[in-house]
Coordinates of C-alpha atoms and ligand atoms in Angstrom, one line a residue:
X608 CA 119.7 82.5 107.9
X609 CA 120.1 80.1 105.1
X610 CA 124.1 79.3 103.6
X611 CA 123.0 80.8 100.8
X612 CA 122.6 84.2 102.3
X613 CA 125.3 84.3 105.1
X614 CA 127.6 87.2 104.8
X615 CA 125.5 89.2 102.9
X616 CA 124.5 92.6 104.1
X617 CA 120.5 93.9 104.8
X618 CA 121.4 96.3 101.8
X619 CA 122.6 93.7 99.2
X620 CA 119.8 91.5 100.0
X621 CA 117.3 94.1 99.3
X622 CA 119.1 94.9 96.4
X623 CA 119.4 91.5 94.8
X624 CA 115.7 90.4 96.0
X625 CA 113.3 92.9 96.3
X626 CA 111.2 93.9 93.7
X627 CA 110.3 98.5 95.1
X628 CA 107.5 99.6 94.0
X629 CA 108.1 102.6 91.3
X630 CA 112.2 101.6 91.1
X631 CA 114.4 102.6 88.1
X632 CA 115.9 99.3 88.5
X633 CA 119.6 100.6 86.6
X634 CA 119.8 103.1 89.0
X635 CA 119.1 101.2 92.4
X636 CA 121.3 98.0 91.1
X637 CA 124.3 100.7 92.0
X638 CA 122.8 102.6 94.4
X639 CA 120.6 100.1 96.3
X640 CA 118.4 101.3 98.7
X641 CA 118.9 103.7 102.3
X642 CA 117.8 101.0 104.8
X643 CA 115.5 102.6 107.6
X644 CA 115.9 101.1 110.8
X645 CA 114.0 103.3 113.6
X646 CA 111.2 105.6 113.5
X647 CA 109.6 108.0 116.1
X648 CA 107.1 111.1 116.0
X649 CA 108.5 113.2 113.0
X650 CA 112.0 111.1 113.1
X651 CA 112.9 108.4 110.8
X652 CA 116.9 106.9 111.4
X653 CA 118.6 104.6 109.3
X654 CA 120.9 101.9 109.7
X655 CA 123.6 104.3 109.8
X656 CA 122.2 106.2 113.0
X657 CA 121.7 109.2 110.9
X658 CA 118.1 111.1 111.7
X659 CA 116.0 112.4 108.9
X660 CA 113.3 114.9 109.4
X661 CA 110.2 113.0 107.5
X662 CA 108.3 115.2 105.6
X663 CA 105.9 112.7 103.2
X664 CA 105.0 110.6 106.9
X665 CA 106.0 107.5 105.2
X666 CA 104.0 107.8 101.8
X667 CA 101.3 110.1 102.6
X668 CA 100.1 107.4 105.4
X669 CA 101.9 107.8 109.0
X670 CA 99.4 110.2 110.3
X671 CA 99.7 110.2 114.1
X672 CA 103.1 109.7 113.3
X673 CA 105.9 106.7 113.9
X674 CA 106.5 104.2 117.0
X675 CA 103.5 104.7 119.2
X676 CA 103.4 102.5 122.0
X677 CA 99.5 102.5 122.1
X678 CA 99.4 101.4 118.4
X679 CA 102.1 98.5 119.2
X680 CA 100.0 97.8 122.5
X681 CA 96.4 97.8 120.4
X682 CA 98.1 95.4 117.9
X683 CA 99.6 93.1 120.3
X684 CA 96.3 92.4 122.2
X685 CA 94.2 92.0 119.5
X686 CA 96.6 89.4 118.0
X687 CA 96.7 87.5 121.5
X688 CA 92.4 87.8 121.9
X689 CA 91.7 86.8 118.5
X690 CA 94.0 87.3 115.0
X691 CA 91.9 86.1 112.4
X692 CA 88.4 85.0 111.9
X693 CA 86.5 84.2 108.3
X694 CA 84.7 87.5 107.8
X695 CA 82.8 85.8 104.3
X696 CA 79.0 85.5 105.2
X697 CA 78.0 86.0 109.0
X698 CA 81.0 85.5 111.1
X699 CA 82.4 88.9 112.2
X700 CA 84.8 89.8 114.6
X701 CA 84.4 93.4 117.4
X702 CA 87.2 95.5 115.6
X703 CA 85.5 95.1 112.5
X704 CA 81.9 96.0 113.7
X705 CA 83.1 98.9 116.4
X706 CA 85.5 100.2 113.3
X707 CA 82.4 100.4 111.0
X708 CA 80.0 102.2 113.2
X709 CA 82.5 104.8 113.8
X710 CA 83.4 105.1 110.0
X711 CA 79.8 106.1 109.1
X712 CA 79.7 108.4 112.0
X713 CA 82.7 110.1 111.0
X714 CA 82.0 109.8 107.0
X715 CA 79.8 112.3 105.1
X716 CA 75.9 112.3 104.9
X717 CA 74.1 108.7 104.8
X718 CA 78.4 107.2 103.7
X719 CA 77.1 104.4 106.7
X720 CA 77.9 101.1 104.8
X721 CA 81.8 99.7 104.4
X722 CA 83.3 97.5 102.6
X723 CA 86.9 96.4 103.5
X724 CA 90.2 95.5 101.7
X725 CA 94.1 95.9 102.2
X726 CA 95.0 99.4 101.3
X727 CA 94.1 102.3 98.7
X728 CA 93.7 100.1 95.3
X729 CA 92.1 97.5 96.1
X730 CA 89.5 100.2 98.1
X731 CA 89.1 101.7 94.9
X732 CA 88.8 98.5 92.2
X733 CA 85.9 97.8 95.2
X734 CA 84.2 100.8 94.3
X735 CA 83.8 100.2 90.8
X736 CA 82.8 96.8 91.5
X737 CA 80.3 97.8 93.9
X738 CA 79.0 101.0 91.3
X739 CA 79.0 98.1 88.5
X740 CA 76.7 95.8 90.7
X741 CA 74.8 98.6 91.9
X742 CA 73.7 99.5 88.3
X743 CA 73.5 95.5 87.4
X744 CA 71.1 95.4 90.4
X745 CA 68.7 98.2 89.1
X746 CA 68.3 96.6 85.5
X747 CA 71.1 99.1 84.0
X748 CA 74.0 96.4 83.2
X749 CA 75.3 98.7 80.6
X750 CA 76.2 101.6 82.8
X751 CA 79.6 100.4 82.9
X752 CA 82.1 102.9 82.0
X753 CA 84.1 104.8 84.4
X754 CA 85.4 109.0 83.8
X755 CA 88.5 109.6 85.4
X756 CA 90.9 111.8 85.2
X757 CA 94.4 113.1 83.9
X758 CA 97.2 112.9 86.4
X759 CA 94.6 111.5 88.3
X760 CA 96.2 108.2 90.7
X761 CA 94.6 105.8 92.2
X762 CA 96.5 102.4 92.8
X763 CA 98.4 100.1 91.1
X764 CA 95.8 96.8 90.7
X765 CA 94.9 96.0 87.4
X766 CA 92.0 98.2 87.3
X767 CA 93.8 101.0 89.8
X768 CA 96.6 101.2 87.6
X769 CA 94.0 101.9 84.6
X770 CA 91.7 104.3 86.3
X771 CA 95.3 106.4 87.2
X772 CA 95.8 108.9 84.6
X773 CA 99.5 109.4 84.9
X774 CA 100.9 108.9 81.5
X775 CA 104.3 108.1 82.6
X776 CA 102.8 104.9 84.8
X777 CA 101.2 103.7 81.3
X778 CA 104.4 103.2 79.3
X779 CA 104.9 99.0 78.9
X780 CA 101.3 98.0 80.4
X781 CA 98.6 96.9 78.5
X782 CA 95.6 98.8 79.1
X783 CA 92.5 97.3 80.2
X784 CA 89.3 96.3 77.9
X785 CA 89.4 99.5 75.4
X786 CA 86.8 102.4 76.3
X787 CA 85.9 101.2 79.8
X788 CA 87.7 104.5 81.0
X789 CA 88.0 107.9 80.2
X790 CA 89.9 110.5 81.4
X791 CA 88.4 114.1 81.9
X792 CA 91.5 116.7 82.0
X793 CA 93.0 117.1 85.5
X794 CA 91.4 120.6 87.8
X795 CA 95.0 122.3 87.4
X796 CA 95.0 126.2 88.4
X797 CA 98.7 126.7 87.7
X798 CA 98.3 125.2 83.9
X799 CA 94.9 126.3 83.2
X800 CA 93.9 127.6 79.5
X801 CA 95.9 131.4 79.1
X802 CA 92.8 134.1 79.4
X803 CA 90.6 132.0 81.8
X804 CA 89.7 132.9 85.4
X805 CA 88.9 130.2 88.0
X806 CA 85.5 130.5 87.8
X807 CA 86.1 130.4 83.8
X808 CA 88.4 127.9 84.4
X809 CA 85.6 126.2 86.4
X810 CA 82.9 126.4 83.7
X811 CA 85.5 125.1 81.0
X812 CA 85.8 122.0 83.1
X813 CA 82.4 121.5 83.8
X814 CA 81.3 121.3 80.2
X815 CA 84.3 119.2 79.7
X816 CA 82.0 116.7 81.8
X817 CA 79.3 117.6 80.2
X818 CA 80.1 117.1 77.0
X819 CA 82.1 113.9 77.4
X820 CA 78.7 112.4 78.7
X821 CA 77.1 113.3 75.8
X822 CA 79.6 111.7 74.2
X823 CA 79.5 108.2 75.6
X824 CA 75.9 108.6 76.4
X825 CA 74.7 109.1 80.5
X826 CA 73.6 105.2 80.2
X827 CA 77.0 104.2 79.6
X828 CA 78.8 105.8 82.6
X829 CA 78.4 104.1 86.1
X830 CA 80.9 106.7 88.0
X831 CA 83.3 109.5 88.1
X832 CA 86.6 109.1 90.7
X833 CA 88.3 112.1 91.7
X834 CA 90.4 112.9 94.4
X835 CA 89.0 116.1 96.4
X836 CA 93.1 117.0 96.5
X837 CA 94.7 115.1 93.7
X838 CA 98.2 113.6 95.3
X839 CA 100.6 112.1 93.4
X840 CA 99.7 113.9 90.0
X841 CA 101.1 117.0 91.2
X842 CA 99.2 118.3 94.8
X843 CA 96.2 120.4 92.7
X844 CA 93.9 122.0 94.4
X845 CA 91.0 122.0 92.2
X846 CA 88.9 125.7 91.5
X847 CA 86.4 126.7 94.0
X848 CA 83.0 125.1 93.6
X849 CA 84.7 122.6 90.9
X850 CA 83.6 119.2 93.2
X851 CA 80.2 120.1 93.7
X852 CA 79.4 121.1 90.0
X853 CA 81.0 117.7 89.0
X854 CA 78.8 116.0 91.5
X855 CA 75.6 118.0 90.6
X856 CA 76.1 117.1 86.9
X857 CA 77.0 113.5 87.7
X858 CA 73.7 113.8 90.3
X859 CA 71.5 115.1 87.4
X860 CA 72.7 111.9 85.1
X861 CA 72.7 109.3 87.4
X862 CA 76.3 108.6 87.7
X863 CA 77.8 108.0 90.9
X864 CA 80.6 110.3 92.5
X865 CA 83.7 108.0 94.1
X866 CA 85.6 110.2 95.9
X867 CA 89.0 109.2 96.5
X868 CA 90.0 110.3 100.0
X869 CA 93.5 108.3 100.1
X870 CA 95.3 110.8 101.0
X871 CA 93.1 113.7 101.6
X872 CA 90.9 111.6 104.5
X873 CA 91.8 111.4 108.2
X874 CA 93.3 114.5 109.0
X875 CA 95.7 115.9 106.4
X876 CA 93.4 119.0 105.3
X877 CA 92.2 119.2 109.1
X878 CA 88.8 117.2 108.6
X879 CA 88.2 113.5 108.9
X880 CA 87.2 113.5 105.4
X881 CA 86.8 117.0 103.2
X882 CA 84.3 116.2 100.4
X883 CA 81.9 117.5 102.6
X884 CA 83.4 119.7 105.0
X885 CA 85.7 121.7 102.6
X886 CA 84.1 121.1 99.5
X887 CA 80.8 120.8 100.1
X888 CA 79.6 117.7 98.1
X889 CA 78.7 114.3 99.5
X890 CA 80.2 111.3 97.3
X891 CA 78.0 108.4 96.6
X892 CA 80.9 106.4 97.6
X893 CA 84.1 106.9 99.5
X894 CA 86.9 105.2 99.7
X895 CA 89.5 105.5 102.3
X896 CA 93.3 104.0 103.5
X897 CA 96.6 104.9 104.7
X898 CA 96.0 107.2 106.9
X899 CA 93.0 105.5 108.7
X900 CA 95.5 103.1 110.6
X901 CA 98.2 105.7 110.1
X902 CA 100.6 102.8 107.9
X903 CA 101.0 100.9 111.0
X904 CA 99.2 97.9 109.2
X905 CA 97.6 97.6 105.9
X906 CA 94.1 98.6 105.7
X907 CA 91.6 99.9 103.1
X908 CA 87.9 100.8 102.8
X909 CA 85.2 101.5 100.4
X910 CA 82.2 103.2 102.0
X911 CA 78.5 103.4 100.3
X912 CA 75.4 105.2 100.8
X913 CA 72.2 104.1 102.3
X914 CA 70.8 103.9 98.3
X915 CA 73.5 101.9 97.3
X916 CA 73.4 99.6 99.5
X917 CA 69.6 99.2 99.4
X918 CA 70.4 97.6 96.1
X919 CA 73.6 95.4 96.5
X920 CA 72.2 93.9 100.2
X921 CA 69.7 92.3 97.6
X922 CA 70.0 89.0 96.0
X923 CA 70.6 89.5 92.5
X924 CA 69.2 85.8 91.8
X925 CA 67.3 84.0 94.4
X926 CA 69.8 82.8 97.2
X927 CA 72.8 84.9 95.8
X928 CA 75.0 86.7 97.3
X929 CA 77.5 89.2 96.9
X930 CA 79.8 87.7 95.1
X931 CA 83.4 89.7 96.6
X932 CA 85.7 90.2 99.3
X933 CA 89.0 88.8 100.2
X934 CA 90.7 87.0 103.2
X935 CA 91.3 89.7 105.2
X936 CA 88.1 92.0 104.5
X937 CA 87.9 93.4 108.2
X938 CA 90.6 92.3 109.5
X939 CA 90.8 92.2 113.1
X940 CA 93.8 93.0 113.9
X941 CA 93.5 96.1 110.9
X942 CA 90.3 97.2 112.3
X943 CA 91.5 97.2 115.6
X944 CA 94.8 99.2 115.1
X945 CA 92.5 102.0 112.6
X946 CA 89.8 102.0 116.4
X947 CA 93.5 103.1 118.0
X948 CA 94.5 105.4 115.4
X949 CA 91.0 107.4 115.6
X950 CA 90.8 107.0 119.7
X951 CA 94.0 108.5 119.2
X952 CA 93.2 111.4 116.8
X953 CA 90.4 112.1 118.9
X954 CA 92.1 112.3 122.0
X955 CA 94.7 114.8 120.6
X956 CA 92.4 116.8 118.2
X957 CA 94.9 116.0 115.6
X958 CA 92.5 117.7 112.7
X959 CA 92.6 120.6 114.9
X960 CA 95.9 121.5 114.8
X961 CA 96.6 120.5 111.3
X962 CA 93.6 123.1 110.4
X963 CA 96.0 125.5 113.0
X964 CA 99.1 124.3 111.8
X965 CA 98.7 124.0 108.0
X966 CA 98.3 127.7 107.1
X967 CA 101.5 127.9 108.6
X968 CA 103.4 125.3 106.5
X969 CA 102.4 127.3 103.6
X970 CA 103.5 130.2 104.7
X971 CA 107.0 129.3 105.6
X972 CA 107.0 127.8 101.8
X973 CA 106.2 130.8 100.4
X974 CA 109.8 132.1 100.1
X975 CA 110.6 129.6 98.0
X976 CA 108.4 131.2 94.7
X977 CA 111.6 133.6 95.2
X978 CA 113.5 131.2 93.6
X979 CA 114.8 131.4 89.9
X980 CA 112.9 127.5 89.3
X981 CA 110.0 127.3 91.3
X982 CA 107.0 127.9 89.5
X983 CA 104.6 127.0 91.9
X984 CA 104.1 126.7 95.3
X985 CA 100.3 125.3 96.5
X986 CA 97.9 122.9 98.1
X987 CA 96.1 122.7 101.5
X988 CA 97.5 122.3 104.8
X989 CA 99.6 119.5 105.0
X990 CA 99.2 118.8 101.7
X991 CA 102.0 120.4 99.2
X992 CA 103.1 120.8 96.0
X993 CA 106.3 122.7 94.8
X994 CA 106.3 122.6 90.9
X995 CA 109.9 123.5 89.3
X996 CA 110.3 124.6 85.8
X997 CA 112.9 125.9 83.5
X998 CA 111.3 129.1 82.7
X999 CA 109.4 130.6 84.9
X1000 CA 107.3 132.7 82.7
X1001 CA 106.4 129.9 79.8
X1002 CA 105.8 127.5 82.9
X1003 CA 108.1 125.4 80.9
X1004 CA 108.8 122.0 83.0
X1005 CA 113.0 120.4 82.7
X1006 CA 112.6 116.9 80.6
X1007 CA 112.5 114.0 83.0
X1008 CA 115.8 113.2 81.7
X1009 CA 117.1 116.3 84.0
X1010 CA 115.6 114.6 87.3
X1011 CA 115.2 118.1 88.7
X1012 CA 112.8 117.1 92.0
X1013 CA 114.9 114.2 92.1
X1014 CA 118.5 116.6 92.3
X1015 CA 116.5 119.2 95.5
X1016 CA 115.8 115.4 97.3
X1017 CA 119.1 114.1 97.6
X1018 CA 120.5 117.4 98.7
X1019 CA 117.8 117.2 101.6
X1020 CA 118.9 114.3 102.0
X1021 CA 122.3 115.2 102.6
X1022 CA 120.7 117.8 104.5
X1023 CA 118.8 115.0 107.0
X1024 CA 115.1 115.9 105.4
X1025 CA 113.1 113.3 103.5
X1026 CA 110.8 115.2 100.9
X1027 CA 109.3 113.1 98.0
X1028 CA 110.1 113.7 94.3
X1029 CA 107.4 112.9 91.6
X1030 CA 108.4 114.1 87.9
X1031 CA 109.1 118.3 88.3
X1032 CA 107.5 118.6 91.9
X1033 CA 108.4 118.5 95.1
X1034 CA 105.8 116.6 97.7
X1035 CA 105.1 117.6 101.3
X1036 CA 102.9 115.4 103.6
X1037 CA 104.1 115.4 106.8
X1038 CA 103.4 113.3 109.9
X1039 CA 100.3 115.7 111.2
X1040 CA 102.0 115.8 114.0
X1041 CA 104.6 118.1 113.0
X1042 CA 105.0 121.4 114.2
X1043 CA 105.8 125.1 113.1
X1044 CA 109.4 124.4 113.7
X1045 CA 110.0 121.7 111.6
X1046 CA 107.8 123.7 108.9
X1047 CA 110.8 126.3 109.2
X1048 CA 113.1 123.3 108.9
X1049 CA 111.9 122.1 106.0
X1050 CA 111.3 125.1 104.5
X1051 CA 115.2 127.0 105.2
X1052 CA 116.3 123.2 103.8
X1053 CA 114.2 123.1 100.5
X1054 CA 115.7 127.4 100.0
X1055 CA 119.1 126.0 100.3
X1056 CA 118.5 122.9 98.1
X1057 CA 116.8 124.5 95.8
X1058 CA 118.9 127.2 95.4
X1059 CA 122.3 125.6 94.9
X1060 CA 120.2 122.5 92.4
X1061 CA 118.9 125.8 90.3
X1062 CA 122.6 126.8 90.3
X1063 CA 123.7 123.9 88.6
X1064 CA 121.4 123.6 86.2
X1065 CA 121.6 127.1 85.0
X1066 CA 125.4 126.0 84.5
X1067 CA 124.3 123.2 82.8
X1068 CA 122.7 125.9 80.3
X1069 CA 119.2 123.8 81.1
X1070 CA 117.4 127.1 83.1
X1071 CA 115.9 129.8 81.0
X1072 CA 113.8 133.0 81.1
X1073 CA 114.9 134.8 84.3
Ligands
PLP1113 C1 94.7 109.0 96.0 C2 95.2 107.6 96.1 N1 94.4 106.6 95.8 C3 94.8 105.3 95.9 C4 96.1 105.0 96.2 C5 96.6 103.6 96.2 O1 96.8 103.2 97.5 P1 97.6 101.9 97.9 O2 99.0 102.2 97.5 O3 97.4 101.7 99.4 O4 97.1 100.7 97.1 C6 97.0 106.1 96.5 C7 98.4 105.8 96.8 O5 99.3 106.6 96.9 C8 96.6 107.4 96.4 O6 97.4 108.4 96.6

């Protein structure tokens, strides 16, 4: 340790140095941040000692939950056999070969072609790149722009942070080139137009696309993104049918179909990936992180169909190449941690008892509807969304101002439970490794929570209608 930062604590160092990701900076510079020390299975300590019950498995990533040995043990050895090699042109390394085979195998249809980067945005600013080549390559260089969609989040690159349709990430950033993206209105069942139906509900959004491609004309558009569960813009489960009309319209105008399976891929709705096996549509391409080395290292991929990359594996002049990748595409000691992750998976049938197990995380939660501020209470398996709002029977949400998710976290807190506030809702994305007690625990925590953070806002005169 330098002189200059002797005697200073882990907490004021973070503080006074570290840039968090999503921060209100005049907040932390008094509060700073809880320092986590340990981690195991479901547990996450800090460095007070004190165990919390992790409900959000990190950020939506720690899938075969914390402090495996075999994951340390994978990492290790690869890092001793061989750490690094140039992955640009035809050097390659086993991880990264064994890791791709068993992608396509586990992907959807002809998904047998990956592309790798560092985590979740850079996966998905691959896609577009790779949809923008693949258009360039077929003589369509105007088939550029990209439909996206409202509440819709994909990363926080340049281009992530555009394609992300939550309006309060936009607030002080430029946008990128004007009209490149469009965003389609989010598939939200709980706010859906009064008088429609899902399957009305459905149609409404379907000629939303529909329309909209009218709009900019079919040989404008190069893709539509959408997560099959969207995450951080609230949990939404979208109406039934809703992916596979998007892809069938999208099919029928040549537009290609990212799927974003962040979050919803490897495990956390009980299926290696669900386009396919709950939602029965295959994405033209699919793009895939956190949870496919579980947040033990950083890791992202993009995978493409056979068709597209019939057309980017040729040269687009003679002797070119593919002109993108980075450093550490294919990482070794990535790929070989994500091989561990999936042996492991495997071995435990860890889908298998999420698609057990998840049913019964909702169930616990349903109590909480009860509840004088919960308006909603959704998503799929160990993926969940409690929205709170003000009054219960307008759906009205409490002004951010209020912090209201932000008020029912620190009381779990207090409580030893990590849960994960974003705007009015509460998030639940456990470890898939947790078990129907702890979905009791957290559920008899967030009742308690909730209850006494309704009580004092309904003395602060800021809960109406009940
Ligand atoms: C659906 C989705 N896509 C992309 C990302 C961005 O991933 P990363 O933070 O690894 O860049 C996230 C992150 O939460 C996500 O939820």
């Amino acid at each position: 340790m330098s002189t200059k930062h002797r005697d200073r604590s882990i907490w004021e160092m973070d503080r006074d140095h570290f840039i968090h990701p999503y921060t209100d900076f005049s907040v932390f510079a008094e509060e700073g941040s809880q320092v986590i020390r340990q981690a195991s299975g479901v547990t996450v300590t800090d460095d007070k000692g004190r165990d919390y019950l992790d409900t959000i498995a990190g950020l939506w990533c720690v899938n075969i939950g914390h402090g495996r040995e075999e994951m340390a043990d994978a990492i290790r050895e690869q890092v001793l056999q061989m750490q690094y090699d140039n992955p640009f042109g035809h050097s390659t390394n086993e991880p990264a070969a064994l890791l791709s085979a068993k992608l396509s195998e586990l992907a959807p249809g002809s998904l047998n072609h990956v592309f790798y980067s560092t985590g979740g945005s850079t996966a998905n600013d691959m896609a577009v790149r790779l949809a923008h080549f693949y258009f360039a390559q077929r003589g369509m260089p105007n088939k550029k722009k990209i439909l996206s969609r409202v509440d819709g989040y994909h990363g926080s690159t340049y281009f992530a942070a555009n394609l992300t349709g939550i309006h309060g990430t936009k607030i002080g950033f430029n946008r990128i080139a004007e009209d490149m993206i469009h965003h389609l209105s989010a598939a939200n069942l709980y706010r859906a137009p009064e008088g429609l139906d899902e399957s009305a509900y459905c149609d409404f959004l379907i000629e939303e696309l529909e329309h909209r491609i009218e709009q900019l004309g079919a040989d404008n558009i190069a893709a539509f993104i959408a997560e099959p569960v969207m995450g951080a813009g609230g949990v939404l489960v979208a109406p039934v049918d809703y992916h596979r009309r998007m892809k069938d319209v999208c099919a029928a105008n040549d537009i290609l179909f990212i799927a974003d399976e962040v979050v919803t891929g490897f495990g956390r709705l009980g299926e290696w990936f669900v386009s396919d096996r709950l939602y029965d549509y295959e994405p033209d391409i699919l793009v895939s992180a956190k949870g496919i080395s579980s947040g033990y290292i950083p890791l992202g991929a993009t995978l493409v169909s056979d068709r597209i990359y019939e057309e980017i594996a040729r040269p687009q002049v003679e002797g070119g190449s593919l002109s993108m990748g980075f450093t550490y595409s294919g990482h070794a000691v990535a790929c070989a941690a994500a091989l561990k992750n999936i042996e492991i998976m495997e071995r435990e049938d860890i889908c298998g008892h999420v698609r057990e197990n998840g049913p019964t995380l909702l169930r616990e939660l349903e109590v909480l509807r009860d509840l004088p501020i919960v308006g909603d209470v959704r998503g799929s398996h160990y993926m969940v969304g409690i929205e709170l709002v003000s009054n219960k029977q307008r759906k009205l949400g409490f002004d951010a101002v209020v912090g209201s998710a932000q008020r029912v976290f620190k009381r779990c807190l207090n409580r030893g439970v990590i849960v994960r506030p974003v705007g009015n809702v509460i998030v639940l994305s456990p470890p898939l490794v947790f078990q129907a007690e702890h979905c009791r625990q957290v559920a008899t925590t967030l009742y308690d929570s909730i209850s006494e953070t309704a009580a004092e806002l309904r003395v602060a005169g800021l809960v109406n209608g009940d």
